[in-house]
Structure formats: C-alpha cells, structure tokens
Coordinates of C-alpha atoms in Angstrom, one line a residue:
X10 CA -1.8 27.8 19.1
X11 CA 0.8 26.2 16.8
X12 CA 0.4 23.1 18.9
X13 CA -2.9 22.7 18.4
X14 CA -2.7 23.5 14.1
X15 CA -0.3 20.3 13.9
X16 CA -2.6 18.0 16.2
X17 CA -5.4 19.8 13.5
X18 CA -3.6 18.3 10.4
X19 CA -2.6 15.0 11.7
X20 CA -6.5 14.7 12.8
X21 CA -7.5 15.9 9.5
X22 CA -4.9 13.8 7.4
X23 CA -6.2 10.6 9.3
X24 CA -9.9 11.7 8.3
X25 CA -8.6 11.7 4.4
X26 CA -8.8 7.6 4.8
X27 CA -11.0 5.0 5.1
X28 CA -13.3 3.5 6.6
X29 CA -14.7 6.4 8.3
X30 CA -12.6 9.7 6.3
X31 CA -13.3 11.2 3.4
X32 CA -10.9 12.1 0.6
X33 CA -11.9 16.4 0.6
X34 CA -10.3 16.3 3.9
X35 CA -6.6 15.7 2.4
X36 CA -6.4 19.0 0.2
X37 CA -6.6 21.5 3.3
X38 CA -4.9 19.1 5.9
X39 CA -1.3 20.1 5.4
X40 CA -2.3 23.4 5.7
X41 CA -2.5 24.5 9.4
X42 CA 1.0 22.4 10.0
X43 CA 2.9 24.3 7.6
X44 CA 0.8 27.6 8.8
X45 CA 2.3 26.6 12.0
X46 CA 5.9 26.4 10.9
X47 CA 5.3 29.2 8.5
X48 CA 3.3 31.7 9.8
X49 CA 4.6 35.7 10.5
X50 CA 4.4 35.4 14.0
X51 CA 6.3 32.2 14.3
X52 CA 9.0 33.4 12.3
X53 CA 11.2 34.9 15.4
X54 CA 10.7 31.1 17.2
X55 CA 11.2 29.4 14.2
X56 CA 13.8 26.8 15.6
X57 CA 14.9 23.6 14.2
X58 CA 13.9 21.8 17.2
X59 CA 10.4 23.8 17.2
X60 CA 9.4 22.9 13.8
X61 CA 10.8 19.3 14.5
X62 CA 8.2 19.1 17.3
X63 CA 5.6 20.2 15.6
X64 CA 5.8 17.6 12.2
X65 CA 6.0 15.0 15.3
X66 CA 2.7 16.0 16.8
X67 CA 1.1 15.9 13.7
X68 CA 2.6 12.5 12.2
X69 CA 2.1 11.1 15.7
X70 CA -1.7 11.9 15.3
X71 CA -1.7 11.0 11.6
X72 CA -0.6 7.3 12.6
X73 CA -2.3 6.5 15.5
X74 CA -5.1 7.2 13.6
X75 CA -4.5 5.3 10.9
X76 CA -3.1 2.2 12.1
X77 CA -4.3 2.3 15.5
X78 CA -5.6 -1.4 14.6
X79 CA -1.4 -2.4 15.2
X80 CA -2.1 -2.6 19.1
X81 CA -5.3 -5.1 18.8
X82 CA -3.4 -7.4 16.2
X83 CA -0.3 -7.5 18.7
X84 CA -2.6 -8.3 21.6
X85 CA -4.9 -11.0 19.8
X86 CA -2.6 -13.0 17.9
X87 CA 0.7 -12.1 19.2
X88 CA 0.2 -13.1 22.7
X89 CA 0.6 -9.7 24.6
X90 CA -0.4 -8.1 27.3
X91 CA -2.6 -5.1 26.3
X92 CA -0.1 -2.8 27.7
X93 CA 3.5 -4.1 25.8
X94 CA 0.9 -4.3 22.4
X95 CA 0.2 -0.4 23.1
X96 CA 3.5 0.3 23.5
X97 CA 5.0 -1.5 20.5
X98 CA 2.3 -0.1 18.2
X99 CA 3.1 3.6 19.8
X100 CA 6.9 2.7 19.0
X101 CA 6.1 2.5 15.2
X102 CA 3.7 5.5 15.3
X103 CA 6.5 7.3 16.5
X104 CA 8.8 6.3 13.8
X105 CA 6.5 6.6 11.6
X106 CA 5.9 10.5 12.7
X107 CA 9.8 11.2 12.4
X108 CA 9.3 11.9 8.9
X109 CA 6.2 14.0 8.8
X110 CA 8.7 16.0 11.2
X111 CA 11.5 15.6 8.8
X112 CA 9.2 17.4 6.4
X113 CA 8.5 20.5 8.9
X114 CA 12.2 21.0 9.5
X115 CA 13.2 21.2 6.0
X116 CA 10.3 23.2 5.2
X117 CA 11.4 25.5 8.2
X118 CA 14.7 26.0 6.6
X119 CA 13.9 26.9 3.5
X120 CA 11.7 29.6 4.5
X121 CA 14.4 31.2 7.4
X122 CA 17.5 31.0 4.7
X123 CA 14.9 31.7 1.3
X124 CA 11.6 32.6 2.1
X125 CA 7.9 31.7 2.9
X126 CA 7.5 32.1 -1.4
X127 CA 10.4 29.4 -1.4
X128 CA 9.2 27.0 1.4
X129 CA 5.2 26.7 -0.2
X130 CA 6.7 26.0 -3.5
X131 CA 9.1 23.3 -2.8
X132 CA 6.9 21.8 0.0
X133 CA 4.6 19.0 -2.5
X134 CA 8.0 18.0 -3.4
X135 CA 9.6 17.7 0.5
X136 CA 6.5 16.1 1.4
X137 CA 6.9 13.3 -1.6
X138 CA 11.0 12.9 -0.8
X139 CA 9.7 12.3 3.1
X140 CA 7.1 9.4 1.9
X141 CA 9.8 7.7 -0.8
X142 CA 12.2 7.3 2.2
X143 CA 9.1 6.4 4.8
X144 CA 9.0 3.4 1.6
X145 CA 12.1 2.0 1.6
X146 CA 14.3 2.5 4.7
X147 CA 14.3 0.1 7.0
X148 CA 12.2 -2.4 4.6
X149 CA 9.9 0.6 4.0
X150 CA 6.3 1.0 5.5
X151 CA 4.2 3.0 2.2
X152 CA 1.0 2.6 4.1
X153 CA -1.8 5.6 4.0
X154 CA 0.8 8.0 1.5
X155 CA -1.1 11.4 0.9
X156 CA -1.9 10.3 -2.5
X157 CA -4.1 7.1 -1.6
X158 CA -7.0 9.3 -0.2
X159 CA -8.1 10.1 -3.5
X160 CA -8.1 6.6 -4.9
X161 CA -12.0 6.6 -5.2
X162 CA -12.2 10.1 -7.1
X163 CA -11.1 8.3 -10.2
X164 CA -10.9 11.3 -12.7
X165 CA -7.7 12.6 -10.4
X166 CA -6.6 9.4 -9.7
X167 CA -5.9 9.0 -12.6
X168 CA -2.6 11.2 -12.4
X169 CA -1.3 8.0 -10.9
X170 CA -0.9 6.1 -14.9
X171 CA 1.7 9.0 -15.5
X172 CA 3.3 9.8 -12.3
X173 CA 2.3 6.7 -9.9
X174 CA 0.9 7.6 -6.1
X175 CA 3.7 10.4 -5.3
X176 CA 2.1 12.5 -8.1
X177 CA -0.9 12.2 -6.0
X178 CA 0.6 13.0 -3.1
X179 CA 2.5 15.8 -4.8
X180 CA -0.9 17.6 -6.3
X181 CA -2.8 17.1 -2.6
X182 CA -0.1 18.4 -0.6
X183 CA 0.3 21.6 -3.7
X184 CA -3.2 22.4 -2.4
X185 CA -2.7 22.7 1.4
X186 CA 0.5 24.6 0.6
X187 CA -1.0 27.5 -1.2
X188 CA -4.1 27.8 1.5
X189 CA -0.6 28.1 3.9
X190 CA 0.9 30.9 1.7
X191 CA -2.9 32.6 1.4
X192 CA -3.4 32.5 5.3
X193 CA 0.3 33.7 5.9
X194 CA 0.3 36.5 3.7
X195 CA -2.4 37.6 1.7
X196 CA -0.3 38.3 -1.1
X197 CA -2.2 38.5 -4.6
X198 CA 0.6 36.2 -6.1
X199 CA -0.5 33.8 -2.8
X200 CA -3.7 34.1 -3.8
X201 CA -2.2 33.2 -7.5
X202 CA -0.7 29.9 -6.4
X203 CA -4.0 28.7 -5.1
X204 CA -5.9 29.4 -8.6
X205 CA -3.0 28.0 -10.2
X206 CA -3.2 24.6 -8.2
X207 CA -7.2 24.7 -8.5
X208 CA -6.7 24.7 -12.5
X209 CA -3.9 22.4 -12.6
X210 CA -6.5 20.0 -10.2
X211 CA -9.4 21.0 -12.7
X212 CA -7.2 20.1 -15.3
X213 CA -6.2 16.7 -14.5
X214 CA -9.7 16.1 -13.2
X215 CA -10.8 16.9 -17.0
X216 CA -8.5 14.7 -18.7
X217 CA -9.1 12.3 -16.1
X218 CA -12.5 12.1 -16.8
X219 CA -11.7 12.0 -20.1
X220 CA -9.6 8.9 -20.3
X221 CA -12.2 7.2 -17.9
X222 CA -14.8 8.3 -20.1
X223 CA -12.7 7.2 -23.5
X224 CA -12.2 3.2 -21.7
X225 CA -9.9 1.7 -24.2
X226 CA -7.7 -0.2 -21.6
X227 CA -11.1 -2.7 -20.8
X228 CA -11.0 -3.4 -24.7
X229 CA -7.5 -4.6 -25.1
X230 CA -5.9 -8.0 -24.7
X231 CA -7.3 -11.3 -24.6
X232 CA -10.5 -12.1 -22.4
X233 CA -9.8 -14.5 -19.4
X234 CA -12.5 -15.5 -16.7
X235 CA -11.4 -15.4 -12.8
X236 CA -13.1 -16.9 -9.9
X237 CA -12.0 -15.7 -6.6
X238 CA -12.6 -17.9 -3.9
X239 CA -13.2 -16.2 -0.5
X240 CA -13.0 -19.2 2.2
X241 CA -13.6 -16.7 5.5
X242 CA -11.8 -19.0 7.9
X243 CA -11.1 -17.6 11.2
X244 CA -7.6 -17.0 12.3
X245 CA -8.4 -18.9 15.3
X246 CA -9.3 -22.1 13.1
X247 CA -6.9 -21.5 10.5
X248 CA -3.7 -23.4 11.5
X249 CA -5.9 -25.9 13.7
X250 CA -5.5 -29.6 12.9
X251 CA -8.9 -30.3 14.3
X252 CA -10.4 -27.7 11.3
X253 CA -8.0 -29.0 8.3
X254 CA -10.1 -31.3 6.4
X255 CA -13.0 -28.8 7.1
X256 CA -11.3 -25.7 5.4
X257 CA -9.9 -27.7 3.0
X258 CA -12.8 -29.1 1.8
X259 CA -14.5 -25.7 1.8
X260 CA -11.8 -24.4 -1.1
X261 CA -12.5 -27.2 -2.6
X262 CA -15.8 -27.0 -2.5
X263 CA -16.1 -24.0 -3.7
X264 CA -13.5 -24.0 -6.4
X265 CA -16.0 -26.6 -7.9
X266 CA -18.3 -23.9 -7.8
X267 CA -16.6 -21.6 -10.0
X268 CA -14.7 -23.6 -12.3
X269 CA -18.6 -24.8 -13.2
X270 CA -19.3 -21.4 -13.9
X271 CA -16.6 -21.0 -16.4
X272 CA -13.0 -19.5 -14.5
X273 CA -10.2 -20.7 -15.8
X274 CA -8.2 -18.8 -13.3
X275 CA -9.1 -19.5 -9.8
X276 CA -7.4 -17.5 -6.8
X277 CA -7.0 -18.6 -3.5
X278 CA -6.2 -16.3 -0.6
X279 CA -2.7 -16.3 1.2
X280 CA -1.8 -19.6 3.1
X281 CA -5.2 -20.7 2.2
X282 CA -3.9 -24.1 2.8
X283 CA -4.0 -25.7 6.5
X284 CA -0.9 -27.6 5.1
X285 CA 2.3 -27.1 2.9
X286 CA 1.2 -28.0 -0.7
X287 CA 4.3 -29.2 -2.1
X288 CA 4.7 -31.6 1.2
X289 CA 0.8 -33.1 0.7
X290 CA 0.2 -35.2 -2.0
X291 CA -3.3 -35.8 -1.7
X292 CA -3.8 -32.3 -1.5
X293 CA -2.1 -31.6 -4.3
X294 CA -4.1 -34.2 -6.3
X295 CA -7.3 -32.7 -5.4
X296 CA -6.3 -29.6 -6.5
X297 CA -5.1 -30.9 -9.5
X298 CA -8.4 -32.7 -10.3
X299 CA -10.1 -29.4 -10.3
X300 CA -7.6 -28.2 -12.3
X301 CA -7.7 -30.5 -14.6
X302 CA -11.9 -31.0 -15.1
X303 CA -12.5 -27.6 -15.6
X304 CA -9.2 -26.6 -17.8
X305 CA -8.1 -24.3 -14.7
X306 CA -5.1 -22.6 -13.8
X307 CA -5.4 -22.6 -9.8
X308 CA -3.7 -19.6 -7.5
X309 CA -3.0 -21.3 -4.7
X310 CA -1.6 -19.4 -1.1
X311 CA 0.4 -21.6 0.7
X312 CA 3.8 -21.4 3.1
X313 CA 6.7 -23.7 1.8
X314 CA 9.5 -25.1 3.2
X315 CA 12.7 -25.9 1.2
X316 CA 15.1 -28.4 3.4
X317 CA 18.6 -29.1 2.7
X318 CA 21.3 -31.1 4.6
X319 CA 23.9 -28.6 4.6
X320 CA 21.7 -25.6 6.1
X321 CA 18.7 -25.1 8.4
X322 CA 15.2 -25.3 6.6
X323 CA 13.7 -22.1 4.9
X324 CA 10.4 -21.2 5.0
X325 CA 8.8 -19.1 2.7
X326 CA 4.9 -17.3 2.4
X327 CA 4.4 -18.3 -1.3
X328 CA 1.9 -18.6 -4.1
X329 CA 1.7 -21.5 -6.3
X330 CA 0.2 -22.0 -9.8
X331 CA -1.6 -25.4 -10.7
X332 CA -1.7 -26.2 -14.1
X333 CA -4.7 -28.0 -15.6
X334 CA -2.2 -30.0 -17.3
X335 CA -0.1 -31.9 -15.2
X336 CA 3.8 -31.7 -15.1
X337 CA 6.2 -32.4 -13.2
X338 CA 6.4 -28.9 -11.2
X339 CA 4.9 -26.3 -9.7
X340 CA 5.6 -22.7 -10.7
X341 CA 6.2 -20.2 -7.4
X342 CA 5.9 -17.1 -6.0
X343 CA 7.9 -16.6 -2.6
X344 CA 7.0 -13.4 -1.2
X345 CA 10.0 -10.7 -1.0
X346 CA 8.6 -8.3 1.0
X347 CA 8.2 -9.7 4.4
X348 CA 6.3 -8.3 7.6
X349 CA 7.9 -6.8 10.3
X350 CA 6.4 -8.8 13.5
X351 CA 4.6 -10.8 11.6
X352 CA 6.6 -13.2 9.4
X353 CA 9.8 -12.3 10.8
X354 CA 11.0 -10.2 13.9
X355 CA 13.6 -7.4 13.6
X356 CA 15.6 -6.9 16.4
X357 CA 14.5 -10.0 17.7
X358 CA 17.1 -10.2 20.9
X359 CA 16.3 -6.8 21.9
X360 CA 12.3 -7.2 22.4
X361 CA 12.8 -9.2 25.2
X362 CA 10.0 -7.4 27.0
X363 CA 8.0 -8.9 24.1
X364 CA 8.7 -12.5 24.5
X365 CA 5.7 -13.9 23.5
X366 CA 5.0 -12.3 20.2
X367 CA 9.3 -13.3 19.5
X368 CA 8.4 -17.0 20.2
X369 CA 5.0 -16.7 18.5
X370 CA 6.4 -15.1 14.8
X371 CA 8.5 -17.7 12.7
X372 CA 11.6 -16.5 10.6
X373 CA 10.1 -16.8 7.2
X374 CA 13.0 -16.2 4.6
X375 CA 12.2 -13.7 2.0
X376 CA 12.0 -14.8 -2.0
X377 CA 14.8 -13.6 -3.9
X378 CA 13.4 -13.7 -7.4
X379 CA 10.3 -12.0 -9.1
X380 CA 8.8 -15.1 -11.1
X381 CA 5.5 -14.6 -13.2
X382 CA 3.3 -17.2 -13.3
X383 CA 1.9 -18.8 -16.5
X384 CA -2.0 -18.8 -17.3
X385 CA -2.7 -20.5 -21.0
X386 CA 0.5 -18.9 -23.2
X387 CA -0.3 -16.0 -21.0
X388 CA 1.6 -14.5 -17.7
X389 CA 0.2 -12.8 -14.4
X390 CA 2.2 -11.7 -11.4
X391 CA 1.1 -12.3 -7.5
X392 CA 1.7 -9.3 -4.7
X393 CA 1.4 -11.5 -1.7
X394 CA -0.2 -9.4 1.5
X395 CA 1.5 -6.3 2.0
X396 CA 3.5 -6.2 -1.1
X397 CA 0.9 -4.7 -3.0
X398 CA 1.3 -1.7 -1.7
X399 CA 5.3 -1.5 -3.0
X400 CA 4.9 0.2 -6.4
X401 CA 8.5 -0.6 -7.9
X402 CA 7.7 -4.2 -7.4
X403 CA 4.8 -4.1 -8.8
X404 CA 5.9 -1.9 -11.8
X405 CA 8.9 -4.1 -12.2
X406 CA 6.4 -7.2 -12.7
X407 CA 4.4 -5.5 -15.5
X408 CA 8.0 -4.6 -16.9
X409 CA 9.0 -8.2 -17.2
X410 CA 5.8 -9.2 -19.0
X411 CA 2.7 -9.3 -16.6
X412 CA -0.7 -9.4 -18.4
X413 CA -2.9 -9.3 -15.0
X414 CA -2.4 -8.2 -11.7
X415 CA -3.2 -11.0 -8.5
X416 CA -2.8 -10.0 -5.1
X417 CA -3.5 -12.7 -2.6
X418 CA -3.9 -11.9 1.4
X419 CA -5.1 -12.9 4.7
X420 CA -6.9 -9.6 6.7
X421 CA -8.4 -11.9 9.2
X422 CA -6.1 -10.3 12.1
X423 CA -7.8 -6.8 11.5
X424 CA -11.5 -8.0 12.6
X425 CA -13.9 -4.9 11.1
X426 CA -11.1 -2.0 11.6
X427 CA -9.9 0.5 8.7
X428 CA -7.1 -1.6 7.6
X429 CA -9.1 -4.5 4.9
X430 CA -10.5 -1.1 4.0
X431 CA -7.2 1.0 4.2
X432 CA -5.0 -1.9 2.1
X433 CA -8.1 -3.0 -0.4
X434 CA -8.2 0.9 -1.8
X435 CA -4.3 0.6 -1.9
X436 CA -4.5 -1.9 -3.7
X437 CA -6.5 -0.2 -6.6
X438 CA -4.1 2.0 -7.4
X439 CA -2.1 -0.4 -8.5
X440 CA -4.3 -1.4 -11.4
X441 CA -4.7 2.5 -12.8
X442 CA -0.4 3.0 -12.3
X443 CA -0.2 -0.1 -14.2
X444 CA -2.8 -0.6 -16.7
X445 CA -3.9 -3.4 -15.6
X446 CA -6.8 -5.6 -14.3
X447 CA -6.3 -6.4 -10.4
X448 CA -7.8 -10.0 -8.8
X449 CA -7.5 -9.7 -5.4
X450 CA -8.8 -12.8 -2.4
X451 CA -8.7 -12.0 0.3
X452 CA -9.5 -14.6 3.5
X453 CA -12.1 -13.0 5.5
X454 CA -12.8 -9.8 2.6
X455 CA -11.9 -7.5 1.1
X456 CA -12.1 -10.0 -2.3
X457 CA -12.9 -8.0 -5.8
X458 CA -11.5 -7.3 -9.0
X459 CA -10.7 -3.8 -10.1
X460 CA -10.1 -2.4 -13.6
X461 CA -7.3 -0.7 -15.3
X462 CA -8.8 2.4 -14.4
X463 CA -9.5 1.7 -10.8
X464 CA -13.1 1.1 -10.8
X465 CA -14.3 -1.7 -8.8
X466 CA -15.7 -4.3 -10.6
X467 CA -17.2 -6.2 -8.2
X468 CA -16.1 -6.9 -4.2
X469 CA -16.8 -8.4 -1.5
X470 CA -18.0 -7.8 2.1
X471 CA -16.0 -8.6 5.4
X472 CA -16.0 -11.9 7.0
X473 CA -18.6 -13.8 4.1
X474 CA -18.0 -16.9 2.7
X475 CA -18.4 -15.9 -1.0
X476 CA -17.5 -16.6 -4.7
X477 CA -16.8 -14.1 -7.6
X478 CA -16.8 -15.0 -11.1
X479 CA -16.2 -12.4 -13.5
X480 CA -14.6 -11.8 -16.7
X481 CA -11.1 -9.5 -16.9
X482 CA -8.8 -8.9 -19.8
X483 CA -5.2 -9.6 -20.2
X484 CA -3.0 -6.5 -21.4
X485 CA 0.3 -6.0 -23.2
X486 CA -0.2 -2.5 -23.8
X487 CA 1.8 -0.2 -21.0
X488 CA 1.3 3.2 -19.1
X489 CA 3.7 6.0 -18.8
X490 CA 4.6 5.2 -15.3
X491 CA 5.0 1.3 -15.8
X492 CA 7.8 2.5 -18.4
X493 CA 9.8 4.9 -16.1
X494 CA 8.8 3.7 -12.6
X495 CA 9.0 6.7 -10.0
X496 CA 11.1 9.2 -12.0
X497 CA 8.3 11.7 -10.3
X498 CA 9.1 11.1 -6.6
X499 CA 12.8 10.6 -7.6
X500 CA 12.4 14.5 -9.4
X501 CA 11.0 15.6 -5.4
X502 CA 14.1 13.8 -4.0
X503 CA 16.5 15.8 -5.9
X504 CA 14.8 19.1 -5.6
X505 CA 15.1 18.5 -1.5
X506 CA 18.4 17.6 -1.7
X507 CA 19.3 20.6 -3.3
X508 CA 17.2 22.6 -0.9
X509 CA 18.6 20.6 2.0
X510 CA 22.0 21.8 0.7
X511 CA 21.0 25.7 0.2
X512 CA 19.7 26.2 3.4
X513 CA 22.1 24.4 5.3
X514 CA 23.6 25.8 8.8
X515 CA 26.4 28.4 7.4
X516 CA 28.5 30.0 10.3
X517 CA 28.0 34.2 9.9
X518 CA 25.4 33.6 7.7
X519 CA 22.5 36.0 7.3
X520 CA 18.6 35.0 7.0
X521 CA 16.6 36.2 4.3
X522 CA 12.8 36.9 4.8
X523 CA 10.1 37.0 2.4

C-alpha cells in the first residue's frame, strides 16, 4: 500500500504540468507520499532506507513524466540507439528522484525523533531546501519545481513578486502536508492546519487578485515596440549549407516585415543564424541595413567563436545586439548556463557506450560575464535557452539595470511534446518575480510576450512561421524579490539544516511520538 501512495503522488505531481496536467492536481499530490512515510501504521517500519525508497518511487514517476521527451531528443539528434537514449534519460530521472527521496528521509526523521506535528510543519520548507539544491548542484536542473504548476492561476502566482517560485512551491506543498496530518490523525488542530493553509491560499489569492486587478506595473516606464520573429526552421535544415541562403533570407524577410510595422526591437531566436555573425560580413551588413532603415535595435542568436594563437578556439551560444547606428562593435551575450549533452558533455570519457552523441555535442565554453544589452539610452538582458529558468541569474540582470526581459531559444528538438509547453510557462514566471515585460522567440514556437504580471500577451503556436508585433514597456521600478533574491528558499534551507541536525542518529537515544 505505501508503494503504491508514492507511485500516486509522483503520477499526480506530473499531472500538475503541462501540456496535458492541470495545476489543482499539485495541492493534494504530496499528500499520499508523506501519508506513506507518515502514517500510524508505518510508524514501527519507518526506516531510513524505507522512506528513502519510497521518495525514489515517487520522484522516479514524477520525472519520467515530465521529461520523458529526454529519450526522443537523445535518439533523434544525438545519434543513438533507442535503447542507450532510454537509458541515459532513465539515468537523469533517477538523479533527478534522489532528491524527492532526500525529502522523504528527512521528513521521516523528523517525525521518529519529534513528531508527525513536527514533520507536516517543516515539510513545505524540506521540500523547497530539496528543489534549491536540485538548482544548483551539479550545474543545477530547476525544471517542473512544485511552484511552476500554478503559473497560469495568476492571482497566486503572484506570491512569486515577493518570494520568487520556492514560495510557490512552499504554499503548494503546505497544502498536501496538512491533508497528510488530516488523514494520519484526525486531530482537530490537523484539521486546524488545513483551514489555516486554505486562508493563507485565500489570502494570497485576494491580494493577488488585487494587484492584478490594480495593473500599475503595465503603466510605468517608457513604451518600446518588439517584433519577434519566429523563422520555424527544421532542426534537420538548420545547420545545412544547402538551406543557408534560404533561412537566412527568411529572417530577413521577415524582419522587413516588422520593422515596417513599427518594432524597434526585433528578436531573433537562438542560433538563428546558419553562420557565425561576427565571421560573415555580408551577413552582418544585411542585418545592419534593416537595422538601420527602420531605426532598429536587432536581437540576433548566433554561436561565436573567439580564436587566439596561444590557446584552442572557444566557442560560445551567444546573442548579439545590432545597432541601427553603426559602430564599430557588436554588444554580446554568451550564454553561462550551458546544457548538459547538449552544448557540452559531462563526463565525457566515461559515456563511452554513448559514442555518438560524445562526437555529435561540441564543447561550447560558457560566458563568464552578465552583459546587458543597449536598446535607445535603454538596457534589456537575454536568458539564452535554458537559462531562463535560473532565477538568480535572472534576478541578478534586473539588479544590474535591466528594463525588459528577452529570452531567446531553439525547442525544435522537442517536436509537439510537453517540454515548448513545460519551459514557455517557466518562463512567465520570470516576468511576475521580476516586474518585468518578457519577449520571448522561440524557433519552431513557443514565441509571445508576457507582462509583468504574467499574463500572456500574445503567443504563438508550434512549428508556424509567424511574426508578432506588439507594444511592451520598459521598467525601472523593482519587486520585492528582485531586491533580496531567494532569501525565502534560503529561510527553508536553514530551517532543514537545523532539523537535519535535531534528528540526527544519537547512540541510546530515545524516539519521541506524537
């Protein structure tokens, strides 16, 4: 029975995303794992290694079902068998699960040395400490955090301008820990803890509404019309020499298009470019021209190489601004956070067994500065792919001075799975932590625009070649959280240090039940 309640959560948690979950599913789906580590008649087999198992099961279930879309990308376009792509995915579901089963064990603990009370009240904050580490050790992997499945019910979301996602997560997982203290004991003060999460839910949901309702972050700063230019070039086409001039004249093309119609920012996608733009100067002068007619600042994707004679060449995913003025550089982005497997392979000697993707994934070297980029007097930040979904380097751009949020990214290697869906609703979150309009082109879709309180202005569907033209605003004025960054999830980490500490292994020691 407890077996099957933490294959029940990990199947519910994986319904709480999209494309095909639903956000309601997240506020119970905690609940029959911890009823399985917590309940009475588990308490005389509550073992360390038991409870371990069982946050394994469910985080096993929670991944594949979330990024089950890791095994087709490593068979398309890395080169592998089917079998080696299942198995490497499978490899990072199961890191990935270690921490859901961190989170059982320590929530184990606390209720064999404190008590069930003890374990439900500290376990929104174990389950926060558990998704901070899951985003920064070993690189970090913040994909599908608890708090993300309510991105589109905007009056709670918008928790995340004063605490960032972990608050989120924090108030979801707070609801499937009192049902778990309701179903294991029936308590009146049990049934106290879940009317005291509904109201603090109802709560933010009311002044949530209320700042929505209130929309003074879409009347400050200084007006500024974007075009997004969504190209929808195969990844089979992409780097082909015989398609260059063809997807090259498309952005062009179509960056005509929009400029006509008034942008005077015009975003690219990532490595929208079938060369390297500082290498091409005809390409360069084309984009330029564009630039120039229409008074445009142009976002431009592109990978970059810098050569030297004393070292190897470096190459770098990176984002380029075009002035409509010309001078005589270009300012750059180089991305910082790179993709395991994809722009660079960890562990590269040891995969022998997955030769092909090793030869097939270059060693891109990551940026080591966070530039912003300027836009008329004004400055905007790029999150290139995946880094959009890092909040301190986000935060840390709007700290420095960034007025608008780009992201640019190619989701042509997950065909119609969850993940354009998955990383575009990410992505929003950004924009309500941050105050801040968010332009995001995307390749093959999801393109849109998305406004300081996470409402979608406009976006795009999958795999059309489209244009957006719309009008955002560029904002000085800062949130709570872009001022003091993840002091919330570093508040969790603390408090589960210090239960890490109480309930520690003691020799002689006695448990305490309650």
């Amino acid at each position: 029975m407890d077996y099957a309640l933490a294959l029940l959560s990990g199947v519910l948690l994986t319904l709480s995303f999209p494309k095909f979950g639903h956000p309601a599913f997240a506020w119970v789906a905690l609940a029959p794992l911890l009823a399985s580590v917590l309940l009475p008649g588990a308490a005389a087999r509550r073992s360390a290694l038991r409870a371990w198992t069982l946050g394994l099961i469910t985080g096993f279930t929670y991944f594949a079902g979330t990024i089950y879309w890791t095994a087709d990308v490593l068979a398309s376009y890395g080169g592998l068998q089917r079998l080696v792509s299942v198995l490497l995915a499978a490899l990072l579901v199961a890191y990935l699960a270690l921490y859901p089963a961190l989170f059982a064990l320590i929530v184990a603990r606390v209720a064999a040395r404190l008590s069930m009370a003890a374990a439900c009240l500290t376990a929104p904050a174990i389950w926060v400490a558990t998704e901070w580490l899951r985003g920064v050790l070993l690189t970090g992997f913040p994909w599908v955090l608890l708090g993300y499945s309510q991105t589109d019910v905007l009056p709670v979301a918008q928790l995340a301008s004063v605490t960032g996602v972990y608050g989120l997560s924090a108030l979801v997982a707070a609801s499937g820990a009192a049902v778990t203290w309701v179903m294991c004991t029936r308590r009146a003060r049990a049934w106290g803890a879940v009317g005291g999460v509904g109201l603090v839910v109802g709560l933010v949901a009311f002044w949530g509404r209320a700042r929505i309702a209130a929309d003074e972050w879409t009347a400050k700063g200084t007006p500024l019309t974007v075009g997004i230019v969504q190209g929808n070039v195969p990844q089979d086409q992409k780097w082909d020499p015989e398609h260059a001039a063809q997807i090259f004249d498309r952005y062009l093309r179509m960056s005509r298009r929009v400029v006509q119609d008034g942008a005077k920012l015009v975003v690219w996608p990532e490595s929208s470019t079938p060369f390297r733009l500082e290498e091409d100067r005809l390409g360069r002068r084309l984009i330029g021209e564009i630039a120039a007619a229409g008074g445009a600042s142009m976002l431009i994707g592109s990978s970059e190489v810098a050569r030297t004679t004393a070292a190897p060449p470096r190459y770098y995913n990176s984002a380029f601004m075009v002035s409509p003025v010309a001078s005589g550089s270009t300012p750059v982005y180089r991305k910082m956070h790179l993709v395991p497997f994809g722009e660079y392979v960890p562990l590269r000697r040891m995969l022998f067994f997955a030769r092909p993707l090793v030869e097939g994934v270059g060693d891109f070297t990551p940026g080591d500065a966070l530039g912003l980029l300027p836009v008329g007097g004004h400055r905007v930040s790029t999150a290139i792919c995946y880094e959009i979904i890092f909040p301190p380097l986000v935060q840390e751009a709007v700290a420095r001075g960034s007025e608008l949020l780009t992201t640019i990214t190619n989701d042509a290697w997950y065909g119609y799975s969850s993940a354009p869906y998955q990383h575009f609703e990410q992505a929003r979150l950004r924009s309500i932590e941050q105050g801040r309009y968010l332009v995001r082109a995307a390749n093959t879709g999801v393109s849109g625009i998305v406004d300081p309180y996470g409402r979608v202005v406009v976006r795009t569907r999958l795999f059309q070649t489209e244009v957006v033209v719309r009008d955002v605003r560029l904002i000085e004025e800062r949130t709570l959280y872009s001022r003091v960054g993840d002091v919330f999830a570093y508040a969790c980490l603390l408090l589960t240090g210090l239960m890490v500490v109480l309930v520690r292994p003691r020799r002689g020691g006695k448990r305490r039940r309650g």
